[in-house]
Amino acid sequence: MGPQVRMSGRGNSRQWLSNLMIIGGPILVCISLLLLFTLTPGPQPKAATTDSSCIISAEAKRSNLMETLKKIETSYFHILYPENIFVKSGATPEEIRQFFRPWDPTPASLKSKTDEANTLRAELIKLKINRTLLKLRERKAIYVAKQILLNNFGWAPFTKNYYTGDWMLGPDFFCWQPICDVFYNLNAVISAFKPRNVSDLRKLDHLFQQHNHTFDRYIDNLKLGVRTGFVRQIEACRAGIHDMHYLKYWNIFLYNESGKYSTPCHFEQRSVQRLVFLQ
């Protein structure tokens, strides 16, 4: 009996030691890892870096280049072409409600836009700038601004120039005139004019009346071109009317005032439809 008791005691000791290792081992590992991560210094925060290409050069500041470019941008979005305010970087709903209005095709307005573009371009050219001291982005900005102003805030030469008389010819083969995008512009900003009270509702009604005036005045411009003999060829007129009816304002052409505006199809689709029309 004696040896059996001693064997039982040894077995209990071994079992206790085994349990201690099973329970205490993970605890010891956790404590070690905790001390390791707590006492080990973490990575030092990196100093904030600024892209040097975005910093305005000293020459641009000295020559008032940035102020002139800002003036051009403000004139474009707030005064001359407020119908495009929604594409301005960082434009807020409040800014859209304040400045947006539809394209104005009255001759006086078109003349004012051309004259202002010429004035701003002359002002940009007169700046005394040492271009060798400018950054590449700044030199590019000067070139782009000059070309846009030369084309009266556009990329197509002559089409927005009042003195060429293009505003009396109607839409062209590609329908790239501002009249082709009147409802596109309205569709882009209409959510900002959601009425919340009677005053907002009246403003929205006034906005619709302004759009009516845009189309009425554009028709008067076409009539003026006919009276003066300044018209497109018959094929170009047909193509322009086709684009207006079937591509830009399809539902309105079909259903008149009950038609619902839909975004025009993509350029590739327009090209195919033009080819079908001309066959």
Tab-separated table of C-alpha atoms in Angstrom:
chain	number	residue	atom	x	y	z
A	1	MET	CA	0.000	0.000	0.000
A	2	GLY	CA	2.878	2.386	0.783
A	3	PRO	CA	4.391	2.413	-2.698
A	4	GLN	CA	0.987	2.871	-4.232
A	5	VAL	CA	0.399	5.993	-2.119
A	6	ARG	CA	3.738	7.443	-3.184
A	7	MET	CA	2.947	6.804	-6.855
A	8	SER	CA	-0.414	8.541	-6.447
A	9	GLY	CA	1.260	11.586	-4.910
A	10	ARG	CA	3.767	11.796	-7.736
A	11	GLY	CA	0.941	11.552	-10.263
A	12	ASN	CA	-0.915	14.394	-8.605
A	13	SER	CA	2.220	16.546	-8.605
A	14	ARG	CA	2.809	15.917	-12.279
A	15	GLN	CA	-0.847	16.659	-13.076
A	16	TRP	CA	-0.680	19.911	-11.112
A	17	LEU	CA	2.519	20.945	-12.902
A	18	SER	CA	0.977	20.129	-16.266
A	19	ASN	CA	-2.103	22.215	-15.488
A	20	LEU	CA	0.095	25.083	-14.353
A	21	MET	CA	2.002	25.039	-17.640
A	22	ILE	CA	-1.196	24.913	-19.681
A	23	ILE	CA	-2.802	27.819	-17.839
A	24	GLY	CA	0.220	29.906	-16.958
A	25	GLY	CA	2.072	29.534	-20.258
A	26	PRO	CA	-0.330	31.606	-22.386
A	27	ILE	CA	-0.638	34.181	-19.612
A	28	LEU	CA	3.138	34.545	-19.481
A	29	VAL	CA	3.313	34.925	-23.267
A	30	CYS	CA	0.607	37.614	-23.234
A	31	ILE	CA	2.374	39.545	-20.472
A	32	SER	CA	5.651	39.364	-22.385
A	33	LEU	CA	4.071	40.629	-25.603
A	34	LEU	CA	2.275	43.403	-23.732
A	35	LEU	CA	5.525	44.594	-22.174
A	36	LEU	CA	7.269	44.340	-25.540
A	37	PHE	CA	4.749	46.524	-27.388
A	38	THR	CA	4.427	48.956	-24.492
A	39	LEU	CA	8.114	49.588	-23.968
A	40	THR	CA	9.160	49.514	-27.627
A	41	PRO	CA	9.005	53.039	-29.139
A	42	GLY	CA	6.582	53.319	-32.051
A	43	PRO	CA	7.438	54.697	-35.485
A	44	GLN	CA	8.108	58.390	-35.526
A	45	PRO	CA	5.446	60.414	-37.411
A	46	LYS	CA	6.660	61.631	-40.750
A	47	ALA	CA	6.786	65.334	-41.318
A	48	ALA	CA	4.029	66.618	-43.577
A	49	THR	CA	5.292	67.140	-47.085
A	50	THR	CA	3.909	69.522	-49.665
A	51	ASP	CA	4.164	68.959	-53.379
A	52	SER	CA	6.502	71.691	-54.535
A	53	SER	CA	4.790	71.814	-57.936
A	54	CYS	CA	1.634	73.178	-56.267
A	55	ILE	CA	3.415	76.060	-54.552
A	56	ILE	CA	3.117	79.366	-56.395
A	57	SER	CA	6.441	80.614	-57.642
A	58	ALA	CA	7.851	83.946	-56.544
A	59	GLU	CA	7.656	85.253	-60.124
A	60	ALA	CA	3.948	84.429	-60.370
A	61	LYS	CA	3.329	86.370	-57.161
A	62	ARG	CA	5.453	89.324	-58.209
A	63	SER	CA	3.806	89.674	-61.628
A	64	ASN	CA	0.219	89.322	-60.315
A	65	LEU	CA	-0.269	86.321	-62.584
A	66	MET	CA	-2.404	84.374	-60.128
A	67	GLU	CA	-4.659	87.364	-59.456
A	68	THR	CA	-5.209	87.803	-63.194
A	69	LEU	CA	-6.035	84.124	-63.703
A	70	LYS	CA	-8.442	84.268	-60.769
A	71	LYS	CA	-10.093	87.325	-62.308
A	72	ILE	CA	-10.543	85.451	-65.585
A	73	GLU	CA	-12.125	82.498	-63.786
A	74	THR	CA	-14.479	84.721	-61.798
A	75	SER	CA	-15.530	86.653	-64.899
A	76	TYR	CA	-16.277	83.435	-66.733
A	77	PHE	CA	-18.399	81.709	-64.082
A	78	HIS	CA	-20.055	84.663	-62.346
A	79	ILE	CA	-20.576	87.220	-65.109
A	80	LEU	CA	-20.158	85.992	-68.676
A	81	TYR	CA	-21.145	82.309	-68.633
A	82	PRO	CA	-23.007	81.663	-65.370
A	83	GLU	CA	-24.863	78.791	-67.049
A	84	ASN	CA	-21.659	76.760	-66.555
A	85	ILE	CA	-21.250	77.519	-62.853
A	86	PHE	CA	-21.852	73.863	-61.982
A	87	VAL	CA	-18.508	72.809	-63.517
A	88	LYS	CA	-16.547	75.244	-61.371
A	89	SER	CA	-14.306	73.432	-58.927
A	90	GLY	CA	-15.769	73.604	-55.429
A	91	ALA	CA	-19.018	75.291	-56.468
A	92	THR	CA	-21.565	75.083	-53.640
A	93	PRO	CA	-25.374	74.922	-53.960
A	94	GLU	CA	-25.538	78.449	-52.540
A	95	GLU	CA	-23.144	79.727	-55.208
A	96	ILE	CA	-25.135	77.962	-57.924
A	97	ARG	CA	-28.405	79.509	-56.742
A	98	GLN	CA	-26.799	82.934	-56.583
A	99	PHE	CA	-25.142	83.065	-59.994
A	100	PHE	CA	-26.773	80.521	-62.306
A	101	ARG	CA	-28.919	81.798	-65.127
A	102	PRO	CA	-29.487	80.428	-68.632
A	103	TRP	CA	-27.424	81.417	-71.617
A	104	ASP	CA	-28.343	84.879	-72.869
A	105	PRO	CA	-28.302	85.109	-76.700
A	106	THR	CA	-29.224	88.792	-76.932
A	107	PRO	CA	-26.836	90.656	-79.273
A	108	ALA	CA	-25.837	93.105	-76.532
A	109	SER	CA	-24.900	90.250	-74.206
A	110	LEU	CA	-22.918	88.439	-76.904
A	111	LYS	CA	-21.033	91.627	-77.757
A	112	SER	CA	-20.245	92.216	-74.088
A	113	LYS	CA	-18.796	88.707	-73.750
A	114	THR	CA	-16.544	89.134	-76.775
A	115	ASP	CA	-15.322	92.553	-75.652
A	116	GLU	CA	-14.631	91.321	-72.130
A	117	ALA	CA	-12.675	88.325	-73.433
A	118	ASN	CA	-10.532	90.643	-75.567
A	119	THR	CA	-9.970	92.964	-72.603
A	120	LEU	CA	-8.908	90.149	-70.297
A	121	ARG	CA	-6.577	88.708	-72.922
A	122	ALA	CA	-4.916	92.093	-73.421
A	123	GLU	CA	-4.539	92.422	-69.659
A	124	LEU	CA	-2.887	89.002	-69.473
A	125	ILE	CA	-0.491	89.824	-72.315
A	126	LYS	CA	0.551	93.106	-70.687
A	127	LEU	CA	1.809	91.372	-67.557
A	128	LYS	CA	5.580	91.693	-67.296
A	129	ILE	CA	6.545	88.100	-66.597
A	130	ASN	CA	9.901	86.381	-66.781
A	131	ARG	CA	8.678	83.000	-67.975
A	132	THR	CA	11.998	81.324	-67.279
A	133	LEU	CA	11.274	81.812	-63.572
A	134	LEU	CA	7.807	80.291	-63.758
A	135	LYS	CA	6.966	76.682	-63.061
A	136	LEU	CA	5.794	74.440	-65.869
A	137	ARG	CA	2.182	74.453	-64.639
A	138	GLU	CA	2.160	78.252	-64.545
A	139	ARG	CA	3.496	78.565	-68.079
A	140	LYS	CA	0.876	76.097	-69.240
A	141	ALA	CA	-1.853	78.114	-67.493
A	142	ILE	CA	-0.805	81.261	-69.376
A	143	TYR	CA	-0.921	79.490	-72.730
A	144	VAL	CA	-4.313	77.883	-72.082
A	145	ALA	CA	-5.821	81.136	-70.799
A	146	LYS	CA	-4.665	83.047	-73.883
A	147	GLN	CA	-6.137	80.493	-76.269
A	148	ILE	CA	-9.451	80.317	-74.421
A	149	LEU	CA	-9.759	84.100	-74.379
A	150	LEU	CA	-8.790	84.285	-78.052
A	151	ASN	CA	-11.756	82.006	-78.776
A	152	ASN	CA	-14.066	83.966	-76.471
A	153	PHE	CA	-13.979	81.499	-73.584
A	154	GLY	CA	-14.277	78.493	-75.856
A	155	TRP	CA	-12.191	76.003	-77.793
A	156	ALA	CA	-13.785	76.453	-81.222
A	157	PRO	CA	-12.546	79.585	-83.031
A	158	PHE	CA	-15.070	82.203	-84.190
A	159	THR	CA	-18.226	80.416	-82.984
A	160	LYS	CA	-18.566	82.615	-79.885
A	161	ASN	CA	-17.164	85.779	-81.406
A	162	TYR	CA	-19.903	88.381	-81.730
A	163	TYR	CA	-18.221	90.124	-84.649
A	164	THR	CA	-18.199	87.002	-86.855
A	165	GLY	CA	-22.002	86.875	-86.811
A	166	ASP	CA	-22.126	83.138	-86.123
A	167	TRP	CA	-24.852	83.756	-83.545
A	168	MET	CA	-27.299	84.425	-86.420
A	169	LEU	CA	-26.674	81.127	-88.228
A	170	GLY	CA	-28.414	78.648	-85.937
A	171	PRO	CA	-27.088	75.247	-84.808
A	172	ASP	CA	-24.373	73.675	-86.918
A	173	PHE	CA	-23.777	70.103	-88.044
A	174	PHE	CA	-22.443	69.058	-84.621
A	175	CYS	CA	-24.806	71.256	-82.590
A	176	TRP	CA	-21.969	72.622	-80.472
A	177	GLN	CA	-23.571	76.036	-79.970
A	178	PRO	CA	-24.661	77.096	-76.462
A	179	ILE	CA	-28.326	76.771	-77.461
A	180	CYS	CA	-27.830	73.009	-77.723
A	181	ASP	CA	-26.887	72.728	-74.041
A	182	VAL	CA	-29.473	74.984	-72.417
A	183	PHE	CA	-31.489	72.171	-70.857
A	184	TYR	CA	-28.362	70.140	-70.149
A	185	ASN	CA	-27.119	72.988	-67.957
A	186	LEU	CA	-30.492	73.352	-66.264
A	187	ASN	CA	-30.659	69.627	-65.605
A	188	ALA	CA	-27.241	69.808	-63.905
A	189	VAL	CA	-28.313	72.459	-61.369
A	190	ILE	CA	-32.051	71.955	-60.917
A	191	SER	CA	-31.564	70.072	-57.637
A	192	ALA	CA	-30.006	73.210	-56.119
A	193	PHE	CA	-33.240	75.130	-56.785
A	194	LYS	CA	-35.545	72.778	-54.903
A	195	PRO	CA	-38.136	75.168	-53.410
A	196	ARG	CA	-38.598	75.239	-49.646
A	197	ASN	CA	-41.007	78.154	-49.434
A	198	VAL	CA	-43.073	80.486	-51.595
A	199	SER	CA	-40.101	82.760	-52.269
A	200	ASP	CA	-38.044	79.853	-53.612
A	201	LEU	CA	-40.976	78.787	-55.767
A	202	ARG	CA	-41.161	82.247	-57.309
A	203	LYS	CA	-37.440	82.183	-58.040
A	204	LEU	CA	-37.859	78.835	-59.763
A	205	ASP	CA	-40.715	80.203	-61.860
A	206	HIS	CA	-38.553	83.184	-62.827
A	207	LEU	CA	-35.782	80.788	-63.826
A	208	PHE	CA	-38.159	78.977	-66.179
A	209	GLN	CA	-39.251	82.286	-67.684
A	210	GLN	CA	-35.606	83.129	-68.352
A	211	HIS	CA	-35.244	79.877	-70.278
A	212	ASN	CA	-38.272	80.784	-72.379
A	213	HIS	CA	-36.613	84.090	-73.172
A	214	THR	CA	-33.434	82.270	-74.248
A	215	PHE	CA	-35.222	80.291	-76.947
A	216	ASP	CA	-37.399	83.220	-78.051
A	217	ARG	CA	-34.369	85.476	-78.460
A	218	TYR	CA	-32.462	82.754	-80.306
A	219	ILE	CA	-35.301	82.467	-82.826
A	220	ASP	CA	-35.191	86.244	-83.292
A	221	ASN	CA	-31.453	85.968	-83.996
A	222	LEU	CA	-32.159	83.427	-86.741
A	223	LYS	CA	-34.779	85.707	-88.265
A	224	LEU	CA	-32.294	88.565	-88.197
A	225	GLY	CA	-29.800	86.408	-90.083
A	226	VAL	CA	-32.419	85.552	-92.716
A	227	ARG	CA	-33.349	89.208	-93.199
A	228	THR	CA	-29.710	90.169	-93.682
A	229	GLY	CA	-28.947	87.198	-95.947
A	230	PHE	CA	-26.519	85.664	-93.441
A	231	VAL	CA	-27.507	81.976	-93.447
A	232	ARG	CA	-25.977	78.515	-93.702
A	233	GLN	CA	-26.213	76.208	-96.679
A	234	ILE	CA	-29.423	74.201	-96.861
A	235	GLU	CA	-27.623	70.949	-95.954
A	236	ALA	CA	-26.058	72.516	-92.865
A	237	CYS	CA	-29.418	73.948	-91.802
A	238	ARG	CA	-31.089	70.558	-92.099
A	239	ALA	CA	-28.324	68.887	-90.107
A	240	GLY	CA	-28.568	71.504	-87.355
A	241	ILE	CA	-32.349	71.163	-87.119
A	242	HIS	CA	-32.016	67.388	-87.039
A	243	ASP	CA	-29.606	67.587	-84.108
A	244	MET	CA	-31.842	69.988	-82.215
A	245	HIS	CA	-34.944	67.857	-82.723
A	246	TYR	CA	-33.711	64.294	-82.508
A	247	LEU	CA	-30.590	64.471	-80.362
A	248	LYS	CA	-30.747	67.427	-78.000
A	249	TYR	CA	-34.461	67.939	-77.344
A	250	TRP	CA	-36.050	64.728	-78.573
A	251	ASN	CA	-38.913	64.343	-76.091
A	252	ILE	CA	-39.749	68.023	-76.173
A	253	PHE	CA	-39.858	67.960	-79.964
A	254	LEU	CA	-42.276	65.020	-79.849
A	255	TYR	CA	-44.518	66.037	-76.949
A	256	ASN	CA	-44.091	69.826	-76.787
A	257	GLU	CA	-44.610	71.257	-73.286
A	258	SER	CA	-45.406	67.823	-71.832
A	259	GLY	CA	-42.110	66.363	-73.027
A	260	LYS	CA	-39.552	65.393	-70.410
A	261	TYR	CA	-35.927	66.313	-70.994
A	262	SER	CA	-33.485	63.421	-71.223
A	263	THR	CA	-29.703	63.622	-71.357
A	264	PRO	CA	-28.436	63.433	-74.962
A	265	CYS	CA	-26.757	60.238	-76.112
A	266	HIS	CA	-22.996	59.855	-76.281
A	267	PHE	CA	-20.841	61.202	-79.076
A	268	GLU	CA	-20.408	57.804	-80.698
A	269	GLN	CA	-24.178	57.334	-80.891
A	270	ARG	CA	-24.641	60.824	-82.302
A	271	SER	CA	-22.064	60.136	-85.003
A	272	VAL	CA	-23.843	56.966	-86.102
A	273	GLN	CA	-27.217	58.701	-86.180
A	274	ARG	CA	-25.806	61.527	-88.290
A	275	LEU	CA	-24.452	59.049	-90.818
A	276	VAL	CA	-27.858	57.382	-91.041
A	277	PHE	CA	-29.533	60.753	-91.479
A	278	LEU	CA	-27.204	61.799	-94.308
A	279	GLN	CA	-27.577	58.585	-96.305
